Coordinates of C-alpha atoms in Angstrom, one line a residue:
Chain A
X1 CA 0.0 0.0 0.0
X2 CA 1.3 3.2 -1.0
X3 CA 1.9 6.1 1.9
X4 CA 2.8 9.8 2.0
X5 CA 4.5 11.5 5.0
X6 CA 4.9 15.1 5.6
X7 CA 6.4 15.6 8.4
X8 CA 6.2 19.4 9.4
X9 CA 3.2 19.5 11.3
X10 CA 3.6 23.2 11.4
X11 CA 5.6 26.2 9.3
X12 CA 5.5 29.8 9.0
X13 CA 6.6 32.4 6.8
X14 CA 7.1 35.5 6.5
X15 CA 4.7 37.5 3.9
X16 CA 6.7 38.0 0.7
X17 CA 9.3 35.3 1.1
X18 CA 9.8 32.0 0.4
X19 CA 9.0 28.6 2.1
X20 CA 9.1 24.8 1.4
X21 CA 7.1 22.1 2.4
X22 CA 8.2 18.8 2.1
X23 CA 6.2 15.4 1.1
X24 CA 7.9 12.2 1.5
X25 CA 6.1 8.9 -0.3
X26 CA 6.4 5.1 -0.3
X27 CA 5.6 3.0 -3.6
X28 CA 6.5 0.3 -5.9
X29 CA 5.0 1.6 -8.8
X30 CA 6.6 3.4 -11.3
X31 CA 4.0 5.6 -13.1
X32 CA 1.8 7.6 -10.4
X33 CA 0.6 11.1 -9.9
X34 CA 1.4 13.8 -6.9
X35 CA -0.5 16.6 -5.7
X36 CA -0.7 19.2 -3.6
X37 CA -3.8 20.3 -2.1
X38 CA -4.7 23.5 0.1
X39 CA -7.7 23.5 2.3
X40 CA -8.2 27.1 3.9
X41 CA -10.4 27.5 7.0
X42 CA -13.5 27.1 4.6
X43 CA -12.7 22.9 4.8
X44 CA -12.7 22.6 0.4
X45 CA -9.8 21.3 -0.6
X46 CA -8.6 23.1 -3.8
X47 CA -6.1 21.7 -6.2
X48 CA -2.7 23.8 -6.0
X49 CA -0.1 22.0 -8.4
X50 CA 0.1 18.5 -9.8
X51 CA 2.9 16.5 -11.3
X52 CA 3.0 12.9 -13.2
X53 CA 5.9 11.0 -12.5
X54 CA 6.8 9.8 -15.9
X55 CA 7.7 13.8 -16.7
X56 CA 11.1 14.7 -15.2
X57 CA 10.0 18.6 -15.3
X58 CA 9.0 20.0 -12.3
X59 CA 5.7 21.6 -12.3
X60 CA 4.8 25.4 -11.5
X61 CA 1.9 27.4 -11.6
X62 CA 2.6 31.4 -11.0
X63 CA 4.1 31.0 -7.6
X64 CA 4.5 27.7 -6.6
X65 CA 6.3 25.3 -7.8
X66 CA 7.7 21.5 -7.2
X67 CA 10.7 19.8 -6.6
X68 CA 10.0 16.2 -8.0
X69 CA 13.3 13.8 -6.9
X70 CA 11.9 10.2 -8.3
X71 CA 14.7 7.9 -6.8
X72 CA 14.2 9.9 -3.3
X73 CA 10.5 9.5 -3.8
X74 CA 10.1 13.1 -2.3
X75 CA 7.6 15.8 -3.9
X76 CA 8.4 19.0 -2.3
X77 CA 6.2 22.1 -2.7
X78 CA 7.7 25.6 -2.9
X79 CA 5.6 29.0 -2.6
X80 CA 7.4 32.3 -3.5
X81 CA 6.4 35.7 -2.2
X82 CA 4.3 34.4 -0.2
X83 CA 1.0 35.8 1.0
X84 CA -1.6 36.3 3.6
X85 CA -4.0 34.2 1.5
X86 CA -1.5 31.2 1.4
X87 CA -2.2 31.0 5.0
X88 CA -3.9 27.1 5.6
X89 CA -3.5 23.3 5.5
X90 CA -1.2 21.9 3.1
X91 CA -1.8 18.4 2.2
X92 CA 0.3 16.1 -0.5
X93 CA -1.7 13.3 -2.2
X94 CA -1.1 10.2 -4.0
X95 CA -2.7 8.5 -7.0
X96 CA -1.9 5.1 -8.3
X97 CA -2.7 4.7 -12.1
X98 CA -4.2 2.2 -12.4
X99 CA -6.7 4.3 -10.3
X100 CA -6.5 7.5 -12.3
X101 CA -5.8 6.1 -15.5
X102 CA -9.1 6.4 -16.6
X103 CA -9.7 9.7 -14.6
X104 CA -10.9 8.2 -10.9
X105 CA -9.5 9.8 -8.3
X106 CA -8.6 7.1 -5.3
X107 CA -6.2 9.8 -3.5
X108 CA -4.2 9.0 -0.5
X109 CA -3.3 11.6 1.8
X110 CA -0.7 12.8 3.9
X111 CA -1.4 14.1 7.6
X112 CA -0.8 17.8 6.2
X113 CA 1.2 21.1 7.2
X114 CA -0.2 24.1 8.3
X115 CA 1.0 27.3 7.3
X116 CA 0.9 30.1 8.5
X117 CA 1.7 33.3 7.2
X118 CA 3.1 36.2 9.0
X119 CA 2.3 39.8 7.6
Chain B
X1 CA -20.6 26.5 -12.5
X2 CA -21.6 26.0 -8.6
X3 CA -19.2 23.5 -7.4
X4 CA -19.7 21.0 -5.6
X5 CA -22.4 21.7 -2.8
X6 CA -22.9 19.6 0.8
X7 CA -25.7 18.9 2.9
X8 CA -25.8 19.9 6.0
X9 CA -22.8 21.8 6.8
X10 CA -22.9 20.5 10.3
X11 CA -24.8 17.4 12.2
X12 CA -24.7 16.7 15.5
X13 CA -26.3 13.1 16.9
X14 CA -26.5 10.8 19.2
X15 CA -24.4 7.7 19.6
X16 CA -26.7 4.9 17.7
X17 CA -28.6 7.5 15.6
X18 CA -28.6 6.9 11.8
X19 CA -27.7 10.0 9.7
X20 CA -27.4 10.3 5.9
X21 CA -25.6 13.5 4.3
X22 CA -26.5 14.4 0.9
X23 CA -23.5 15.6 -1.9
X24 CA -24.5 17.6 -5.0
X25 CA -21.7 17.3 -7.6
X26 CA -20.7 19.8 -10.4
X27 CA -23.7 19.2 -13.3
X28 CA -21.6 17.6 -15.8
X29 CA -19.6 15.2 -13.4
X30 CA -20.2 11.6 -13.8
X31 CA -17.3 10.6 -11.0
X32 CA -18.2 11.5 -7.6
X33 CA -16.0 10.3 -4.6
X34 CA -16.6 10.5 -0.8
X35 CA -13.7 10.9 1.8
X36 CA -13.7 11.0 5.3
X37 CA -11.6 13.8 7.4
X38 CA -10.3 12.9 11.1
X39 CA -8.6 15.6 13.4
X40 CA -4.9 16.2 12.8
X41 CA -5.7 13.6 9.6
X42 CA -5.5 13.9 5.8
X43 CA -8.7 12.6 4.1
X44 CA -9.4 8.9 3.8
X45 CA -10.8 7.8 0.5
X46 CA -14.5 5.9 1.7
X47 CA -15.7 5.1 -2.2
X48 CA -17.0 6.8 -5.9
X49 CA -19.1 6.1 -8.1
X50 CA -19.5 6.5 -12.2
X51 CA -22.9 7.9 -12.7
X52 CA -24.9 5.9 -10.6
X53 CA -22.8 2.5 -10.5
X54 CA -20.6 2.2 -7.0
X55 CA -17.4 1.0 -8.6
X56 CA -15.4 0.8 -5.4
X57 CA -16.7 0.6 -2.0
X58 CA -14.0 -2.4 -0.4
X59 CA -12.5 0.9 1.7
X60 CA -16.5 1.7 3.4
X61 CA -15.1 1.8 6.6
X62 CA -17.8 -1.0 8.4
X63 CA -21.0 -2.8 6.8
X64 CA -22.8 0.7 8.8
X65 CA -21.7 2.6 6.2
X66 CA -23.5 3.1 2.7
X67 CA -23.6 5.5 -0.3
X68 CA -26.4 6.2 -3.0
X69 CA -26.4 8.0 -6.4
X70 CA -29.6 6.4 -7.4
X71 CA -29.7 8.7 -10.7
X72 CA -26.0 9.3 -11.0
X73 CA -26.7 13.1 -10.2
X74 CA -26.6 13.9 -6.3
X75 CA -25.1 11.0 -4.4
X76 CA -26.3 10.2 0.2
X77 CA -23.7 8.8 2.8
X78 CA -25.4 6.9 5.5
X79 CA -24.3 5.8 8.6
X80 CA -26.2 3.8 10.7
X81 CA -26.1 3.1 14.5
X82 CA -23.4 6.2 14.8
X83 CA -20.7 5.7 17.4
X84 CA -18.3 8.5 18.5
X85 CA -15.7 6.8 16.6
X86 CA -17.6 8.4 13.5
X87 CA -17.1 12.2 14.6
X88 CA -15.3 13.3 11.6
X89 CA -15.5 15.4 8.8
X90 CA -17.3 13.8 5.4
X91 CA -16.0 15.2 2.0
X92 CA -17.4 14.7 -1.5
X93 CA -16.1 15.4 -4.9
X94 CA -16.7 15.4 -8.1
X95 CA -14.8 15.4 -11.7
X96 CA -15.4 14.4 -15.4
X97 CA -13.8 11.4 -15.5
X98 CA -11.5 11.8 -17.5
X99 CA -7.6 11.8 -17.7
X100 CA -5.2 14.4 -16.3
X101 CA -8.8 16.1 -15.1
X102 CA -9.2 18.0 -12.2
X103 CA -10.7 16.9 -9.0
X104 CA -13.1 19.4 -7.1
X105 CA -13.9 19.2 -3.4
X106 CA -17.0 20.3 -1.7
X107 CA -16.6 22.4 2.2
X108 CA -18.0 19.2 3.6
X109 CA -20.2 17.9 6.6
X110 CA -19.0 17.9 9.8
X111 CA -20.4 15.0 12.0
X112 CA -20.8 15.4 16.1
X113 CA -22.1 11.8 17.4
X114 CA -22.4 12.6 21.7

């Protein structure tokens, strides 16, 4: 059975700088997909960045970004100039494909990080 | 587009009660998913369905646990005989079902059994 670790409970950042959260996962598969997932005090989890593990390049979008080490089976998430709105519970996910293959999302989560954001 | 809407936002029961919470995916979904949420936890995937066929539902957590999408449109979680075991928060969500497509997340119910 596959398993994701984050193990920062807790980080904080300064508003306009840079953090890292990290996201550890076990496997034997070789194709998968990684996520990150934010869940503000409002409880929905919203999509932040996603990367398949057959690409080598990282993924970005605008201010976040990933750093995707395969062999270390680690899936860090950075967030440049960060904001007050970043503020909330980061969570890495995995997704085996012969779950998502065909679109289905069977996601398994790690135990998150919360962030907080310091203006 | 209204997302994916839950019903209620918060239920609070007594230990043995049944309760059912209702999940109204995005129009156009035919994948809909429930998780469960525990304190200090990351969700736990409970089961989906395509349309209105339950194509995985070996990770219900106990035979007191059942889910509905009798028209493949909105989709009920049951639980019967509650125990405080159950106290958690129940997520749905919904997506095309299709590949490399996103998943979207409703704000979930939050269950109280006393």
């Amino acid at each position: 059975a596959q398993t994701v670790t984050q193990s920062q409970p807790e980080m904080s950042v300064q508003e306009a700088e840079t953090v890292t959260l990290s996201c550890t996962y076990d496997t034997s598969e070789s194709d998968y997909y990684l996520f990150w997932y934010k869940q503000p005090p409002s409880r929905q989890m919203i999509l932040v960045i996603r990367q398949e593990a057959y690409k080598q390049q990282n993924a970005t979008e605008n201010r976040f970004s990933v750093n995707f080490q395969k062999a270390a089976k680690s899936f860090s998430l950075k967030i440049s100039d960060s904001q007050l709105g970043d503020a909330a519970m980061y969570f890495c996910a995995y997704s085996s494909p012969k779950y998502s293959g065909a679109g289905s999302y069977q996601l398994t989560f790690g135990k998150g990080t919360k962030l907080s954001v310091i203006p | 587009d209204t997302g994916v809407s839950q019903n209620p936002r918060h239920k609070i029961t007594k230990r043995g009660q049944n309760v059912t919470f209702r999940c109204d995916p995005i129009s156009e979904h035919n994948r809909l998913y429930w998780y469960r949420q525990t304190l200090g936890q990351g969700p736990e995937f409970l089961t989906y369905f395509q349309n209105e066929a339950q194509l995985e539902k070996s990770r219900l957590l106990s035979d007191r646990f059942s889910a509905e999408r009798p028209k493949g449109s909105f989709s009920t979680l049951e639980i019967q005989r509650t125990e405080q075991g159950d106290s958690a928060m129940y997520l749905c969500a919904s997506s095309l079902g299709v590949k490399n497509e996103k998943l979207f997340f409703g704000s979930g119910t939050q269950l109280s059994v006393l």
